[in-house]
mmCIF file of C-alpha atoms and ligand atoms in Angstrom:
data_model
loop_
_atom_site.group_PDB
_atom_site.id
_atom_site.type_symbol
_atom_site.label_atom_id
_atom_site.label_comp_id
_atom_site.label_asym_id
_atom_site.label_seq_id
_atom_site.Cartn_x
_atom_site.Cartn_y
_atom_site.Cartn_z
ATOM 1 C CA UNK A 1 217.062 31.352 55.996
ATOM 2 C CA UNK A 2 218.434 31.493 52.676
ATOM 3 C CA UNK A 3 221.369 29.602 51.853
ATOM 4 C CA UNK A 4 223.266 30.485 48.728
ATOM 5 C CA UNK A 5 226.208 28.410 47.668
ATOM 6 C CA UNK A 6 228.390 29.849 44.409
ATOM 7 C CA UNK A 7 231.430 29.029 43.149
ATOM 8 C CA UNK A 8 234.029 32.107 43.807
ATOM 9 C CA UNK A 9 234.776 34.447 45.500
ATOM 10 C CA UNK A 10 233.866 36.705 42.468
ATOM 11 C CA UNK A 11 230.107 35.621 42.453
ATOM 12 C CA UNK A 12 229.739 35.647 46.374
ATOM 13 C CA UNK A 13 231.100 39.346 46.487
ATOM 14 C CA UNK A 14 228.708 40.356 43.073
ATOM 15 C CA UNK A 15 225.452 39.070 44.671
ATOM 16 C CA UNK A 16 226.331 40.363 48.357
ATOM 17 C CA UNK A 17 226.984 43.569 46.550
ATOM 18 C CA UNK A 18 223.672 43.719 44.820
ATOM 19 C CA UNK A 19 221.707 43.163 48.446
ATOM 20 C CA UNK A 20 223.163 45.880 49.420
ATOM 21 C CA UNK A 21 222.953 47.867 46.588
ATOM 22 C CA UNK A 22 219.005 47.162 46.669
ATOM 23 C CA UNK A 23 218.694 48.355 49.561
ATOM 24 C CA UNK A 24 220.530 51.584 49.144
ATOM 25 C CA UNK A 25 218.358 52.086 46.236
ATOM 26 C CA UNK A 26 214.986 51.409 47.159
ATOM 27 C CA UNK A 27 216.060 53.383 50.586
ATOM 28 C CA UNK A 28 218.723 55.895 50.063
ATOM 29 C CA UNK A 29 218.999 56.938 53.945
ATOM 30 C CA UNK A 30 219.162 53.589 54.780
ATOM 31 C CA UNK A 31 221.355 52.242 57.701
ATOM 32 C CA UNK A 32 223.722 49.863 56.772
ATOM 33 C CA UNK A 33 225.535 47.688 59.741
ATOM 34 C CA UNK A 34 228.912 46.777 58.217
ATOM 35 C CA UNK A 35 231.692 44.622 58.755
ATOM 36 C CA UNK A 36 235.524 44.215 58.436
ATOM 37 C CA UNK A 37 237.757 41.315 57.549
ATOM 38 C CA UNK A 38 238.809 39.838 54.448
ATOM 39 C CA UNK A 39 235.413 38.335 53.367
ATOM 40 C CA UNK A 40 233.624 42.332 52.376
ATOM 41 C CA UNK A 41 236.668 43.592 50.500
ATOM 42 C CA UNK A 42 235.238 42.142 47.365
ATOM 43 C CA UNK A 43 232.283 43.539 48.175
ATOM 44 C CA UNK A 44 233.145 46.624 49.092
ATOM 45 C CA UNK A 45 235.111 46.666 45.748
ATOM 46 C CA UNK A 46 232.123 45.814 43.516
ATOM 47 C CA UNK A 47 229.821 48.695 45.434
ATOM 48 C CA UNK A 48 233.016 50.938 44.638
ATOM 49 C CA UNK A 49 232.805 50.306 40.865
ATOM 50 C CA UNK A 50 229.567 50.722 40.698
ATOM 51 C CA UNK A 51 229.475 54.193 42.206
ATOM 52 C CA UNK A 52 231.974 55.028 40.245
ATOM 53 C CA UNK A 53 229.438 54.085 37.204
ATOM 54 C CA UNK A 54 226.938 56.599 38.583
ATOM 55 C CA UNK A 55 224.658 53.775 39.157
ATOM 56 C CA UNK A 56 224.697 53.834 43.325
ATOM 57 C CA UNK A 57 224.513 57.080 45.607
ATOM 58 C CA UNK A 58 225.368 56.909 48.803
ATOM 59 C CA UNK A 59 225.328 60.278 50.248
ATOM 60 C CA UNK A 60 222.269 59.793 52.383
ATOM 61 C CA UNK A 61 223.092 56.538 53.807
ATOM 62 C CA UNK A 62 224.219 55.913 57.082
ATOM 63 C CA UNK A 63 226.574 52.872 58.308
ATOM 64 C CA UNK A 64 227.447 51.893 61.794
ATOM 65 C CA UNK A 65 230.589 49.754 61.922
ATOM 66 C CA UNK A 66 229.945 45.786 64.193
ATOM 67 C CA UNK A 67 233.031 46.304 66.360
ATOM 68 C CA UNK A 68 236.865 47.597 66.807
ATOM 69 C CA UNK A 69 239.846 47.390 68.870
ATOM 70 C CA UNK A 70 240.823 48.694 71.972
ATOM 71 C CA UNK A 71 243.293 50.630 72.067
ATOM 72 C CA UNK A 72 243.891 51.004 68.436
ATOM 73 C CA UNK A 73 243.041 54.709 67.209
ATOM 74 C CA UNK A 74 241.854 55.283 63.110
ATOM 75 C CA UNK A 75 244.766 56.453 62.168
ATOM 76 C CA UNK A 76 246.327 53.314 62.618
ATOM 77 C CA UNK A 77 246.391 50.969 59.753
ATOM 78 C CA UNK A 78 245.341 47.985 61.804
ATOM 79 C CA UNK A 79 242.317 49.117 63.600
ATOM 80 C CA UNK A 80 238.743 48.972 61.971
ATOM 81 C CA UNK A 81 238.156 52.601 61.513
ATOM 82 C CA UNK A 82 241.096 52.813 58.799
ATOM 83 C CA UNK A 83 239.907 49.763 57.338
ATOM 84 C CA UNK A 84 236.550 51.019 56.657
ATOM 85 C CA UNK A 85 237.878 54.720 55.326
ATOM 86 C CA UNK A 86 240.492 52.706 53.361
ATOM 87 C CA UNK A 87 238.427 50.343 51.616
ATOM 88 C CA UNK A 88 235.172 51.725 51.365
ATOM 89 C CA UNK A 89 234.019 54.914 52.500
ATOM 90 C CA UNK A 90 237.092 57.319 51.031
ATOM 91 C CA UNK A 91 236.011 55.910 47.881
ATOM 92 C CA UNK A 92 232.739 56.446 47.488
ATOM 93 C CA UNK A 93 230.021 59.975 48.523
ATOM 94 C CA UNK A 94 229.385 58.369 52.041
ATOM 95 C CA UNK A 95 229.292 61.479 54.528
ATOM 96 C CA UNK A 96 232.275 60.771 56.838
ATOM 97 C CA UNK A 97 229.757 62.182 59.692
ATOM 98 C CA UNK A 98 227.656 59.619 58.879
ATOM 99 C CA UNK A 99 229.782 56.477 59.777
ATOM 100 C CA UNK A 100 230.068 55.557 62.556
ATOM 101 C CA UNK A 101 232.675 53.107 64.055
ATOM 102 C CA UNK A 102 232.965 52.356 68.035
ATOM 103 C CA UNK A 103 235.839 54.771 69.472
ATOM 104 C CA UNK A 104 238.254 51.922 71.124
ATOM 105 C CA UNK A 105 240.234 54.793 72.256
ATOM 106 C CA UNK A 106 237.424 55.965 74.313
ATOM 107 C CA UNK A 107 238.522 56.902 77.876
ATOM 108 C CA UNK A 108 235.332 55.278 79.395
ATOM 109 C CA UNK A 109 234.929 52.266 77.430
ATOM 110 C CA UNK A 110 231.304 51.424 78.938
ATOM 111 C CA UNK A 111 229.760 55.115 77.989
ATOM 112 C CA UNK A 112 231.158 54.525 74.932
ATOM 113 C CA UNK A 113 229.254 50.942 74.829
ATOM 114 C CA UNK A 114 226.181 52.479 75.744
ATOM 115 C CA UNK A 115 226.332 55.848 73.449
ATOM 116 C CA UNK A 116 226.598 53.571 70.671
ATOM 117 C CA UNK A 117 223.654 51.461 71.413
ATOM 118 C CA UNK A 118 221.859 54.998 71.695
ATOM 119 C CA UNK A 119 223.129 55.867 68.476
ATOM 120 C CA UNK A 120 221.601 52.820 66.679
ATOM 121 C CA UNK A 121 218.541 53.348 68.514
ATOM 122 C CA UNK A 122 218.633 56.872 67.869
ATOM 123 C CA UNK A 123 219.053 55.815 64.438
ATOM 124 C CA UNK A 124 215.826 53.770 64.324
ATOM 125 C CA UNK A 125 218.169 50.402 63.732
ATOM 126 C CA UNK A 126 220.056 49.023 61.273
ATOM 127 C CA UNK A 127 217.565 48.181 57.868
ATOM 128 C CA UNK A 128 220.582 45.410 56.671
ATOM 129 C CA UNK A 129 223.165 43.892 58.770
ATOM 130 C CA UNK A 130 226.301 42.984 56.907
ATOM 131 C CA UNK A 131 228.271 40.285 58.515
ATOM 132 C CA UNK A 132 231.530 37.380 58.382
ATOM 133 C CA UNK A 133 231.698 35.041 60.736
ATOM 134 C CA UNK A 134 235.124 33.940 62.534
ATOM 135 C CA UNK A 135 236.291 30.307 63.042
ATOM 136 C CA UNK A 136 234.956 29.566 66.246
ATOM 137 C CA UNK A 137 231.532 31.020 65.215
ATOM 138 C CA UNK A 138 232.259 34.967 66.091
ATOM 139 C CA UNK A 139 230.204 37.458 64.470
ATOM 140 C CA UNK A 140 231.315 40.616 64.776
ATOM 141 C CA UNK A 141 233.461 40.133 68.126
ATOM 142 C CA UNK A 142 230.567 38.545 69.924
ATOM 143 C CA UNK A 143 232.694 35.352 71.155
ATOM 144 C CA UNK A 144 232.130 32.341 72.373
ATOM 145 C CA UNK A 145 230.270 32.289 75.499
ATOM 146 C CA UNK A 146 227.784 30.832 78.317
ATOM 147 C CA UNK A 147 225.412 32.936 76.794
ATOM 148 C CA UNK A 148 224.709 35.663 74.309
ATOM 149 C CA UNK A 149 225.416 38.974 75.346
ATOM 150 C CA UNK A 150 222.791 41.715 74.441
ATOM 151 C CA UNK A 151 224.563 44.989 74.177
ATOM 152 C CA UNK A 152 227.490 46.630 72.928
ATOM 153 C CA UNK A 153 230.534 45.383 75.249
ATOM 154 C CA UNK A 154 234.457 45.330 75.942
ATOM 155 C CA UNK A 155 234.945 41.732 74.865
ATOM 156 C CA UNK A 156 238.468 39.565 75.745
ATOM 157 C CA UNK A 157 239.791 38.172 72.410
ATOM 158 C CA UNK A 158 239.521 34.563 72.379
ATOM 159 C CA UNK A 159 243.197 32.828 71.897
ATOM 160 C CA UNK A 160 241.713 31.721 68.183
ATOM 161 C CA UNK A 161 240.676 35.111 67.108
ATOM 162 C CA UNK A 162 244.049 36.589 68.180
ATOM 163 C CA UNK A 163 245.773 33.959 66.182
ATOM 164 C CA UNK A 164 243.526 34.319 63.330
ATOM 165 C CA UNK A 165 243.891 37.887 63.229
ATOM 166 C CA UNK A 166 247.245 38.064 63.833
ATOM 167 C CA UNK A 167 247.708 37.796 59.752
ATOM 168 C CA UNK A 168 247.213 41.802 60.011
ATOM 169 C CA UNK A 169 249.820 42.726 62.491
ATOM 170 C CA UNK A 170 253.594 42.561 62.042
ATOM 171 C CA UNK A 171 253.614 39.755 65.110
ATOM 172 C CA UNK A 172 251.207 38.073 67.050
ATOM 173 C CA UNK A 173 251.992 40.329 70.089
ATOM 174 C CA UNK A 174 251.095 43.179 68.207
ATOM 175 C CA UNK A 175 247.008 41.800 68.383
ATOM 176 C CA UNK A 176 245.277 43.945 70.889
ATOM 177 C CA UNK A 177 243.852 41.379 73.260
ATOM 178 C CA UNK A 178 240.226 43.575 73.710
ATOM 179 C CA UNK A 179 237.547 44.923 71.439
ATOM 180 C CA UNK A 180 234.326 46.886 71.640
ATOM 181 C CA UNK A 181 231.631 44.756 69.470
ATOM 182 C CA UNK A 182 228.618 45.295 69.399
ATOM 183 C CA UNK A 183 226.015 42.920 71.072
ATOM 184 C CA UNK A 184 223.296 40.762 69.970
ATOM 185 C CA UNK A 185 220.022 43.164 69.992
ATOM 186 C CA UNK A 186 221.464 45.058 67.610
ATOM 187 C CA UNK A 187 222.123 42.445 65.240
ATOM 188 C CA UNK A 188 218.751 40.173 65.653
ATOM 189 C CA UNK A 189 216.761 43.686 65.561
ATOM 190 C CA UNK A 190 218.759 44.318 61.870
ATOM 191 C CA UNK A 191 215.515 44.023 59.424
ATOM 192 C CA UNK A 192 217.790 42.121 57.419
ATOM 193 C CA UNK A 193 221.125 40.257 57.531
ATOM 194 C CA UNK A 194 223.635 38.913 55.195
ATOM 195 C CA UNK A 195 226.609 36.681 56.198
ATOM 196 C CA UNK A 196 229.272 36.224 53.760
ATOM 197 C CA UNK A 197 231.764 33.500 54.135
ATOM 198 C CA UNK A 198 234.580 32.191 51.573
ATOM 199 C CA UNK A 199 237.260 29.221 51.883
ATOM 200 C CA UNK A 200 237.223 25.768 52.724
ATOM 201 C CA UNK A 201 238.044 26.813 56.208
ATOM 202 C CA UNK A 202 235.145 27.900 56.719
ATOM 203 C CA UNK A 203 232.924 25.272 55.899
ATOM 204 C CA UNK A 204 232.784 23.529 59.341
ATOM 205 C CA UNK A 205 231.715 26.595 60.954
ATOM 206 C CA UNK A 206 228.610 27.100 58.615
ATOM 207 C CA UNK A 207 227.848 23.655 59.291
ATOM 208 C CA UNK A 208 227.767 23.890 62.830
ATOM 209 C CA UNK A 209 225.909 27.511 63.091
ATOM 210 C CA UNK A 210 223.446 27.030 60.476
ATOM 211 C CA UNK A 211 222.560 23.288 60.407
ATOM 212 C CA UNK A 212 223.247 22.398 64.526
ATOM 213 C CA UNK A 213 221.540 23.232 67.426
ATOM 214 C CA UNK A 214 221.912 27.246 68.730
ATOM 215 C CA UNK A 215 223.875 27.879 71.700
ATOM 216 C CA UNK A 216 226.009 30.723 72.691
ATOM 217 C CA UNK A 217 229.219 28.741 71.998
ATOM 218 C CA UNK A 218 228.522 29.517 68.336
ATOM 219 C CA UNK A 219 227.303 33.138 68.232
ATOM 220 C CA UNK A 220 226.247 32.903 64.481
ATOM 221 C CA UNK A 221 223.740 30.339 65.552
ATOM 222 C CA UNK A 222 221.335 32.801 67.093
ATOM 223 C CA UNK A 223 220.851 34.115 63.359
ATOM 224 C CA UNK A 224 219.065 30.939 62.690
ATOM 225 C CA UNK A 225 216.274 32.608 64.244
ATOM 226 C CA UNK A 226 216.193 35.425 62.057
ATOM 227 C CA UNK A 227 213.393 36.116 59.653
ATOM 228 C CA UNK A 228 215.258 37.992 57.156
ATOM 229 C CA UNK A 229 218.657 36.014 56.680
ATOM 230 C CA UNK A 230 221.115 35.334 53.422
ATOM 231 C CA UNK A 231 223.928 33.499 54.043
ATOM 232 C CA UNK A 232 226.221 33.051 51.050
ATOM 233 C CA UNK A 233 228.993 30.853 50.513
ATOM 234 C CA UNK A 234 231.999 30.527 48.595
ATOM 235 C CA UNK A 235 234.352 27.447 48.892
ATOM 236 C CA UNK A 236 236.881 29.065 46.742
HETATM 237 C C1 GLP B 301 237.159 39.596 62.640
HETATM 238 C C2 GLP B 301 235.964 40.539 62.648
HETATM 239 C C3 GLP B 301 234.695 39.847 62.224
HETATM 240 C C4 GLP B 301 234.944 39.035 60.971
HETATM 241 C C5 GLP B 301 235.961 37.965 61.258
HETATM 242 C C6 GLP B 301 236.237 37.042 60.067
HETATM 243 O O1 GLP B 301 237.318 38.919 63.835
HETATM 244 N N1 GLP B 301 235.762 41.142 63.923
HETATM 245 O O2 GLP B 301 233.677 40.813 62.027
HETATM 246 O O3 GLP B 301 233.740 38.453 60.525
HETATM 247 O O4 GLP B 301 237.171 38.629 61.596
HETATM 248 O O5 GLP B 301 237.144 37.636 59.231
HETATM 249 P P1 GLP B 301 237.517 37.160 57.776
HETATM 250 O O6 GLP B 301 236.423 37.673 56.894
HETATM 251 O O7 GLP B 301 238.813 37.819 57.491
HETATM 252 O O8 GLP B 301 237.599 35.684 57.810
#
């Protein structure tokens, strides 16, 4: 594992950027496994700018989205599939075709589980795994747990993660209370992953997933067995 400390926000989001621009680069159909929340949005921002500048191209690459919320369609500004068009793929030559977010809408929320895990294997994998991690150790919405579930799932929000999100909604009771995440083989089969993580907050939960023992009630500690991970860090 690498473990890269900077100083702002500014830096983490410039070198996360540049992994991923690397890898769009030396492989332009790439998959990329992305992420929501507030830690990517400077990321995102910096791979905007530099499309913009001519110097990335992403109209071969492929992205398939960690997780979203049930219940929430993507035209609502809430749910993950708006987030992604909003602050990353409307802005740059992705093919819209060629993201792909879980449909939380689905009628049969287990087909949809497992057409998405086809899809990734149909894909041939993800090649680099973006990822945040939540308070109590979440990575995408993989929670907490007796043990760490394998494949794409309907997952009950823990009480944290509702609260935690709730900073998006208008109230609290607004948080859907179920999401469709997907699982762990996905992830640990990513060829590479990169965790970003910024704020004091935030520097427990490193602590504990990357420096203590890996168990299930810290998702993100399974990454410790990785061969290919970056996590950077950002107090500020
Ligand atoms: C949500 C997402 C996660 C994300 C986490 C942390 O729960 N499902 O993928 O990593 O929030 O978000 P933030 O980056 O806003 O702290």
């Amino acid at each position: 594992m690498k473990f890269i400390k900077v100083d702002s926000y500014e830096k983490l989001s410039r070198q996360a950027a540049n992994i991923i621009s690397a890898q769009v680069i030396i492989k332009p159909d790439c998959v990329l496994g992305l992420a929501t929340g507030s830690s990517p949005i400077g990321t995102y921002k910096q791979l905007i700018n530099w499309y913009e500048k001519g110097d990335i191209d992403f109209s071969n690459t492929i992205s398939v989205n960690l997780d979203e919320y049930v219940g929430l369609s993507g035209d609502k500004d809430q749910s993950y599939r708006y987030f992604m068009n909003n602050n990353f793929f409307n802005r740059i030559n992705i093919k819209k075709e060629n993201t792909f977010v879980p449909n939380g809408c689905a009628e049969d929320l287990n087909a949809e589980c497992e057409a998405y895990d086809a899809k990734i294997k149909e894909l041939g994998g993800i090649d680099l795994q973006l990822l945040g991690i939540g308070l109590d150790g979440h990575i995408g919405f993989n929670e907490p747990d007796d043990s760490f579930i394998k494949n794409t799932h309907v997952v009950d929000l823990h009480e944290s993660t509702i609260e935690a999100n709730s900073r998006f909604f208008a109230s609290r009771d607004e948080v859907p209370t179920k999401a469709v995440t997907m699982g762990m083989v996905s992830i640990m089969q990513a060829k590479k992953i990169l965790l970003i993580a910024n704020g004091q907050n935030k520097k427990e939960i490193l602590e504990k997933a990357f420096f203590g023992p890996i168990t299930p009630q810290i998702p993100a500690s399974i990454l410790q067995l990785h061969p290919d991970l970056t996590v950077i860090y950002s107090e500020n």
